[in-house]
Amino acid sequence: MALTLRKNTTTRASTALVLTALLAAGCAQGADDTSAPPGNPPTATPHGYVEGAKESAEQQSRLLLGDPGSGDTRVLDLITGGVHRTADVAGATRLASDGRFGYFDTPRGTHVVDTGAWMVDHGDHVHYYRAAIRDVGDLPVGPHAEVRSDATVTAVTGRDGRTRLYDRTELEDGEVPAARTLDGVHSGPVVPYGEHLLAFTGDGRSKQLTVYDREGGRVASPDAECEEPRGDAVTRRGLVLGCADGALLVSADDGAFTAERIPYGEEVPAKERATAFRHRAGSDTLTAPAGDRAVWVLDVTDRTWKRVETGPVVAANTAGEGSALLVLETDGALHGYDIATGREASATEPLLATPGKTGAGGPVVEVDRSRAYVNDPAGKRVYEVDYNDGLRIARTFDLDIEPRLMTETGR
């Protein structure tokens, strides 16, 4: 595979090797040397074992990339730097991910690629895995479907508001499973959360929050409405749903759901509302464009919105927890803003000669625990940026495709 890696000083790969060694040492120290005599291996399945996968001590980050014009797709392994050719997916207009699978929105339906990298969060600890990359196939749901997933179910909602439910464990086996249909018509995506399914139902501008069990039966739901719902994100604090007056935060506790409003606190024109959230997986700080020249930052923990005035916005994201707000602007540079003060703190040289449009199909900023990634379709490259070091360009990956679509997995 044609790939040129231009690398600045970075310790990511060496850190992975060190942490892997520490994990192995830690497991060895925790073993009971007297538990089994020679020739009689233990039969218990080790905690965290997944058949066909390797567990690692560090996040196994990968980028799934797509070129809608040629149909070429690639998986870029950010640990090894290797590039893997994957399925031909022509005409894709959007790319979504649940942390492992990539979902290409095409005129024929939703095409699924297993990137072979994922995380399992047990609350007090996490497990990171890597496995073979493979093409799963098409979900026959029509174009422009909304896909949301958790560890057990993938919900795919079509433009007609009808939702099909797929067993995610069968997707993990590389098969497209038979679908179950969720009764009713829904406004926007159906979101798996808290071992249930959450959706908006009803007519008119204001929609009612509805909760289903995994079999599709309605259960007790909070008395909560959302006017003109758009945008959603799952955080550790709950499910955030965008509404005309701000956001609705839905939390689950032992199967009981509550809803809390997080209002903007002011009248916000429709074109400046937060309708598409982006954040680092595991973070409780969300970003969304606020019109053409500003970005909303929603601190879910503090239940506060902050509007940061920027230059013309192409894409935005943040790692949260005191990190900078990262904004790709129409000058082609990545800018870092102090969220507390709203002031620009750093910026790169122009990375993209033609930054393109905001939203689906345009460049994005993906963020993980230590790096940010920006795709440059016209330049056929991806930039890795150390946002903790003044937006230093850590690595540049030159590719053989135009990566117009990009998402990160393994987190």
PDB file of N, CA and C in Angstrom, residues 171-224:
ATOM      1  N   LEU A 171     -22.689  -8.806  13.925  1.00  0.00           N
ATOM      2  CA  LEU A 171     -21.800  -7.944  13.144  1.00  0.00           C
ATOM      3  C   LEU A 171     -20.349  -8.217  13.517  1.00  0.00           C
ATOM      4  N   GLU A 172     -20.095  -8.466  14.800  1.00  0.00           N
ATOM      5  CA  GLU A 172     -18.738  -8.770  15.249  1.00  0.00           C
ATOM      6  C   GLU A 172     -18.226 -10.076  14.660  1.00  0.00           C
ATOM      7  N   ASP A 173     -19.145 -10.970  14.297  1.00  0.00           N
ATOM      8  CA  ASP A 173     -18.768 -12.228  13.650  1.00  0.00           C
ATOM      9  C   ASP A 173     -18.595 -12.072  12.141  1.00  0.00           C
ATOM     10  N   GLY A 174     -18.768 -10.846  11.640  1.00  0.00           N
ATOM     11  CA  GLY A 174     -18.580 -10.583  10.220  1.00  0.00           C
ATOM     12  C   GLY A 174     -19.791 -10.858   9.368  1.00  0.00           C
ATOM     13  N   GLU A 175     -20.964 -10.924   9.969  1.00  0.00           N
ATOM     14  CA  GLU A 175     -22.185 -11.238   9.239  1.00  0.00           C
ATOM     15  C   GLU A 175     -23.200 -10.110   9.378  1.00  0.00           C
ATOM     16  N   VAL A 176     -24.012  -9.927   8.327  1.00  0.00           N
ATOM     17  CA  VAL A 176     -25.137  -9.001   8.406  1.00  0.00           C
ATOM     18  C   VAL A 176     -26.324  -9.785   8.949  1.00  0.00           C
ATOM     19  N   PRO A 177     -26.761  -9.511  10.166  1.00  0.00           N
ATOM     20  CA  PRO A 177     -27.833 -10.309  10.763  1.00  0.00           C
ATOM     21  C   PRO A 177     -29.206  -9.915  10.242  1.00  0.00           C
ATOM     22  N   ALA A 178     -30.174 -10.773  10.500  1.00  0.00           N
ATOM     23  CA  ALA A 178     -31.556 -10.415  10.220  1.00  0.00           C
ATOM     24  C   ALA A 178     -31.973  -9.304  11.173  1.00  0.00           C
ATOM     25  N   ALA A 179     -32.816  -8.418  10.691  1.00  0.00           N
ATOM     26  CA  ALA A 179     -33.210  -7.259  11.488  1.00  0.00           C
ATOM     27  C   ALA A 179     -34.567  -7.465  12.134  1.00  0.00           C
ATOM     28  N   ARG A 180     -34.746  -6.839  13.301  1.00  0.00           N
ATOM     29  CA  ARG A 180     -36.051  -6.704  13.924  1.00  0.00           C
ATOM     30  C   ARG A 180     -36.530  -5.268  13.702  1.00  0.00           C
ATOM     31  N   THR A 181     -37.813  -5.086  13.558  1.00  0.00           N
ATOM     32  CA  THR A 181     -38.358  -3.751  13.334  1.00  0.00           C
ATOM     33  C   THR A 181     -38.971  -3.216  14.619  1.00  0.00           C
ATOM     34  N   LEU A 182     -38.558  -2.013  14.982  1.00  0.00           N
ATOM     35  CA  LEU A 182     -39.121  -1.346  16.150  1.00  0.00           C
ATOM     36  C   LEU A 182     -40.428  -0.683  15.738  1.00  0.00           C
ATOM     37  N   ASP A 183     -41.486  -0.951  16.466  1.00  0.00           N
ATOM     38  CA  ASP A 183     -42.786  -0.383  16.121  1.00  0.00           C
ATOM     39  C   ASP A 183     -42.759   1.139  16.211  1.00  0.00           C
ATOM     40  N   GLY A 184     -43.550   1.764  15.355  1.00  0.00           N
ATOM     41  CA  GLY A 184     -43.718   3.199  15.424  1.00  0.00           C
ATOM     42  C   GLY A 184     -42.822   3.963  14.470  1.00  0.00           C
ATOM     43  N   VAL A 185     -43.087   5.267  14.401  1.00  0.00           N
ATOM     44  CA  VAL A 185     -42.313   6.197  13.580  1.00  0.00           C
ATOM     45  C   VAL A 185     -41.628   7.183  14.524  1.00  0.00           C
ATOM     46  N   HIS A 186     -40.356   7.449  14.244  1.00  0.00           N
ATOM     47  CA  HIS A 186     -39.560   8.264  15.157  1.00  0.00           C
ATOM     48  C   HIS A 186     -38.976   9.474  14.438  1.00  0.00           C
ATOM     49  N   SER A 187     -38.791  10.532  15.184  1.00  0.00           N
ATOM     50  CA  SER A 187     -38.195  11.755  14.657  1.00  0.00           C
ATOM     51  C   SER A 187     -36.717  11.755  15.008  1.00  0.00           C
ATOM     52  N   GLY A 188     -35.872  11.522  14.008  1.00  0.00           N
ATOM     53  CA  GLY A 188     -34.442  11.433  14.265  1.00  0.00           C
ATOM     54  C   GLY A 188     -34.043  10.028  14.654  1.00  0.00           C
ATOM     55  N   PRO A 189     -32.790   9.847  15.043  1.00  0.00           N
ATOM     56  CA  PRO A 189     -32.280   8.504  15.322  1.00  0.00           C
ATOM     57  C   PRO A 189     -32.843   7.913  16.608  1.00  0.00           C
ATOM     58  N   VAL A 190     -32.923   6.589  16.634  1.00  0.00           N
ATOM     59  CA  VAL A 190     -33.182   5.850  17.868  1.00  0.00           C
ATOM     60  C   VAL A 190     -31.818   5.525  18.473  1.00  0.00           C
ATOM     61  N   VAL A 191     -31.621   5.861  19.744  1.00  0.00           N
ATOM     62  CA  VAL A 191     -30.301   5.767  20.369  1.00  0.00           C
ATOM     63  C   VAL A 191     -30.299   4.693  21.457  1.00  0.00           C
ATOM     64  N   PRO A 192     -29.478   3.644  21.321  1.00  0.00           N
ATOM     65  CA  PRO A 192     -29.316   2.695  22.423  1.00  0.00           C
ATOM     66  C   PRO A 192     -28.577   3.366  23.576  1.00  0.00           C
ATOM     67  N   TYR A 193     -29.167   3.299  24.760  1.00  0.00           N
ATOM     68  CA  TYR A 193     -28.539   3.914  25.938  1.00  0.00           C
ATOM     69  C   TYR A 193     -29.128   3.277  27.195  1.00  0.00           C
ATOM     70  N   GLY A 194     -28.262   2.969  28.151  1.00  0.00           N
ATOM     71  CA  GLY A 194     -28.726   2.434  29.419  1.00  0.00           C
ATOM     72  C   GLY A 194     -29.501   1.147  29.280  1.00  0.00           C
ATOM     73  N   GLU A 195     -29.083   0.276  28.345  1.00  0.00           N
ATOM     74  CA  GLU A 195     -29.732  -1.006  28.084  1.00  0.00           C
ATOM     75  C   GLU A 195     -31.175  -0.838  27.622  1.00  0.00           C
ATOM     76  N   HIS A 196     -31.484   0.320  27.075  1.00  0.00           N
ATOM     77  CA  HIS A 196     -32.795   0.603  26.506  1.00  0.00           C
ATOM     78  C   HIS A 196     -32.606   1.296  25.159  1.00  0.00           C
ATOM     79  N   LEU A 197     -33.709   1.705  24.564  1.00  0.00           N
ATOM     80  CA  LEU A 197     -33.699   2.454  23.313  1.00  0.00           C
ATOM     81  C   LEU A 197     -34.458   3.752  23.540  1.00  0.00           C
ATOM     82  N   LEU A 198     -33.829   4.889  23.202  1.00  0.00           N
ATOM     83  CA  LEU A 198     -34.449   6.192  23.411  1.00  0.00           C
ATOM     84  C   LEU A 198     -34.722   6.858  22.073  1.00  0.00           C
ATOM     85  N   ALA A 199     -35.883   7.500  21.980  1.00  0.00           N
ATOM     86  CA  ALA A 199     -36.276   8.117  20.715  1.00  0.00           C
ATOM     87  C   ALA A 199     -37.260   9.247  20.986  1.00  0.00           C
ATOM     88  N   PHE A 200     -37.485  10.050  19.945  1.00  0.00           N
ATOM     89  CA  PHE A 200     -38.517  11.071  19.996  1.00  0.00           C
ATOM     90  C   PHE A 200     -39.691  10.635  19.131  1.00  0.00           C
ATOM     91  N   THR A 201     -40.893  10.813  19.667  1.00  0.00           N
ATOM     92  CA  THR A 201     -42.111  10.492  18.932  1.00  0.00           C
ATOM     93  C   THR A 201     -43.052  11.687  18.994  1.00  0.00           C
ATOM     94  N   GLY A 202     -44.069  11.649  18.128  1.00  0.00           N
ATOM     95  CA  GLY A 202     -45.076  12.696  18.144  1.00  0.00           C
ATOM     96  C   GLY A 202     -45.047  13.547  16.896  1.00  0.00           C
ATOM     97  N   ASP A 203     -46.100  14.326  16.721  1.00  0.00           N
ATOM     98  CA  ASP A 203     -46.227  15.212  15.574  1.00  0.00           C
ATOM     99  C   ASP A 203     -45.903  16.649  15.984  1.00  0.00           C
ATOM    100  N   GLY A 204     -45.724  17.498  14.983  1.00  0.00           N
ATOM    101  CA  GLY A 204     -45.470  18.896  15.257  1.00  0.00           C
ATOM    102  C   GLY A 204     -44.014  19.168  15.587  1.00  0.00           C
ATOM    103  N   ARG A 205     -43.713  20.400  15.978  1.00  0.00           N
ATOM    104  CA  ARG A 205     -42.332  20.812  16.254  1.00  0.00           C
ATOM    105  C   ARG A 205     -41.806  20.212  17.547  1.00  0.00           C
ATOM    106  N   SER A 206     -42.677  20.026  18.521  1.00  0.00           N
ATOM    107  CA  SER A 206     -42.257  19.516  19.819  1.00  0.00           C
ATOM    108  C   SER A 206     -42.469  18.006  19.877  1.00  0.00           C
ATOM    109  N   LYS A 207     -41.415  17.264  20.230  1.00  0.00           N
ATOM    110  CA  LYS A 207     -41.458  15.803  20.262  1.00  0.00           C
ATOM    111  C   LYS A 207     -41.355  15.305  21.700  1.00  0.00           C
ATOM    112  N   GLN A 208     -41.937  14.143  21.937  1.00  0.00           N
ATOM    113  CA  GLN A 208     -41.941  13.542  23.261  1.00  0.00           C
ATOM    114  C   GLN A 208     -40.843  12.495  23.369  1.00  0.00           C
ATOM    115  N   LEU A 209     -40.071  12.542  24.461  1.00  0.00           N
ATOM    116  CA  LEU A 209     -39.056  11.524  24.704  1.00  0.00           C
ATOM    117  C   LEU A 209     -39.743  10.208  25.055  1.00  0.00           C
ATOM    118  N   THR A 210     -39.341   9.141  24.354  1.00  0.00           N
ATOM    119  CA  THR A 210     -39.940   7.823  24.550  1.00  0.00           C
ATOM    120  C   THR A 210     -38.842   6.807  24.798  1.00  0.00           C
ATOM    121  N   VAL A 211     -39.057   5.931  25.787  1.00  0.00           N
ATOM    122  CA  VAL A 211     -38.079   4.911  26.145  1.00  0.00           C
ATOM    123  C   VAL A 211     -38.673   3.534  25.877  1.00  0.00           C
ATOM    124  N   TYR A 212     -37.882   2.673  25.211  1.00  0.00           N
ATOM    125  CA  TYR A 212     -38.273   1.292  24.934  1.00  0.00           C
ATOM    126  C   TYR A 212     -37.294   0.349  25.620  1.00  0.00           C
ATOM    127  N   ASP A 213     -37.779  -0.859  25.952  1.00  0.00           N
ATOM    128  CA  ASP A 213     -36.829  -1.889  26.348  1.00  0.00           C
ATOM    129  C   ASP A 213     -36.232  -2.508  25.092  1.00  0.00           C
ATOM    130  N   ARG A 214     -35.296  -3.437  25.257  1.00  0.00           N
ATOM    131  CA  ARG A 214     -34.588  -3.988  24.100  1.00  0.00           C
ATOM    132  C   ARG A 214     -35.481  -4.866  23.224  1.00  0.00           C
ATOM    133  N   GLU A 215     -36.634  -5.251  23.732  1.00  0.00           N
ATOM    134  CA  GLU A 215     -37.582  -6.015  22.928  1.00  0.00           C
ATOM    135  C   GLU A 215     -38.541  -5.106  22.166  1.00  0.00           C
ATOM    136  N   GLY A 216     -38.429  -3.801  22.383  1.00  0.00           N
ATOM    137  CA  GLY A 216     -39.283  -2.859  21.672  1.00  0.00           C
ATOM    138  C   GLY A 216     -40.525  -2.443  22.422  1.00  0.00           C
ATOM    139  N   GLY A 217     -40.669  -2.886  23.673  1.00  0.00           N
ATOM    140  CA  GLY A 217     -41.824  -2.483  24.462  1.00  0.00           C
ATOM    141  C   GLY A 217     -41.599  -1.147  25.145  1.00  0.00           C
ATOM    142  N   ARG A 218     -42.632  -0.315  25.180  1.00  0.00           N
ATOM    143  CA  ARG A 218     -42.510   0.981  25.854  1.00  0.00           C
ATOM    144  C   ARG A 218     -42.446   0.792  27.363  1.00  0.00           C
ATOM    145  N   VAL A 219     -41.583   1.583  27.992  1.00  0.00           N
ATOM    146  CA  VAL A 219     -41.459   1.563  29.448  1.00  0.00           C
ATOM    147  C   VAL A 219     -41.641   2.984  29.961  1.00  0.00           C
ATOM    148  N   ALA A 220     -41.615   3.129  31.279  1.00  0.00           N
ATOM    149  CA  ALA A 220     -41.805   4.451  31.878  1.00  0.00           C
ATOM    150  C   ALA A 220     -40.776   5.433  31.341  1.00  0.00           C
ATOM    151  N   SER A 221     -41.254   6.574  30.864  1.00  0.00           N
ATOM    152  CA  SER A 221     -40.390   7.579  30.249  1.00  0.00           C
ATOM    153  C   SER A 221     -40.511   8.900  30.996  1.00  0.00           C
ATOM    154  N   PRO A 222     -39.442   9.689  31.022  1.00  0.00           N
ATOM    155  CA  PRO A 222     -39.544  11.017  31.642  1.00  0.00           C
ATOM    156  C   PRO A 222     -40.556  11.880  30.895  1.00  0.00           C
ATOM    157  N   ASP A 223     -41.211  12.749  31.612  1.00  0.00           N
ATOM    158  CA  ASP A 223     -42.131  13.692  30.991  1.00  0.00           C
ATOM    159  C   ASP A 223     -41.310  14.839  30.425  1.00  0.00           C
ATOM    160  N   ALA A 224     -40.743  14.605  29.237  1.00  0.00           N
ATOM    161  CA  ALA A 224     -39.821  15.583  28.654  1.00  0.00           C
ATOM    162  C   ALA A 224     -40.110  15.738  27.172  1.00  0.00           C
TER     163      ALA A 224
END
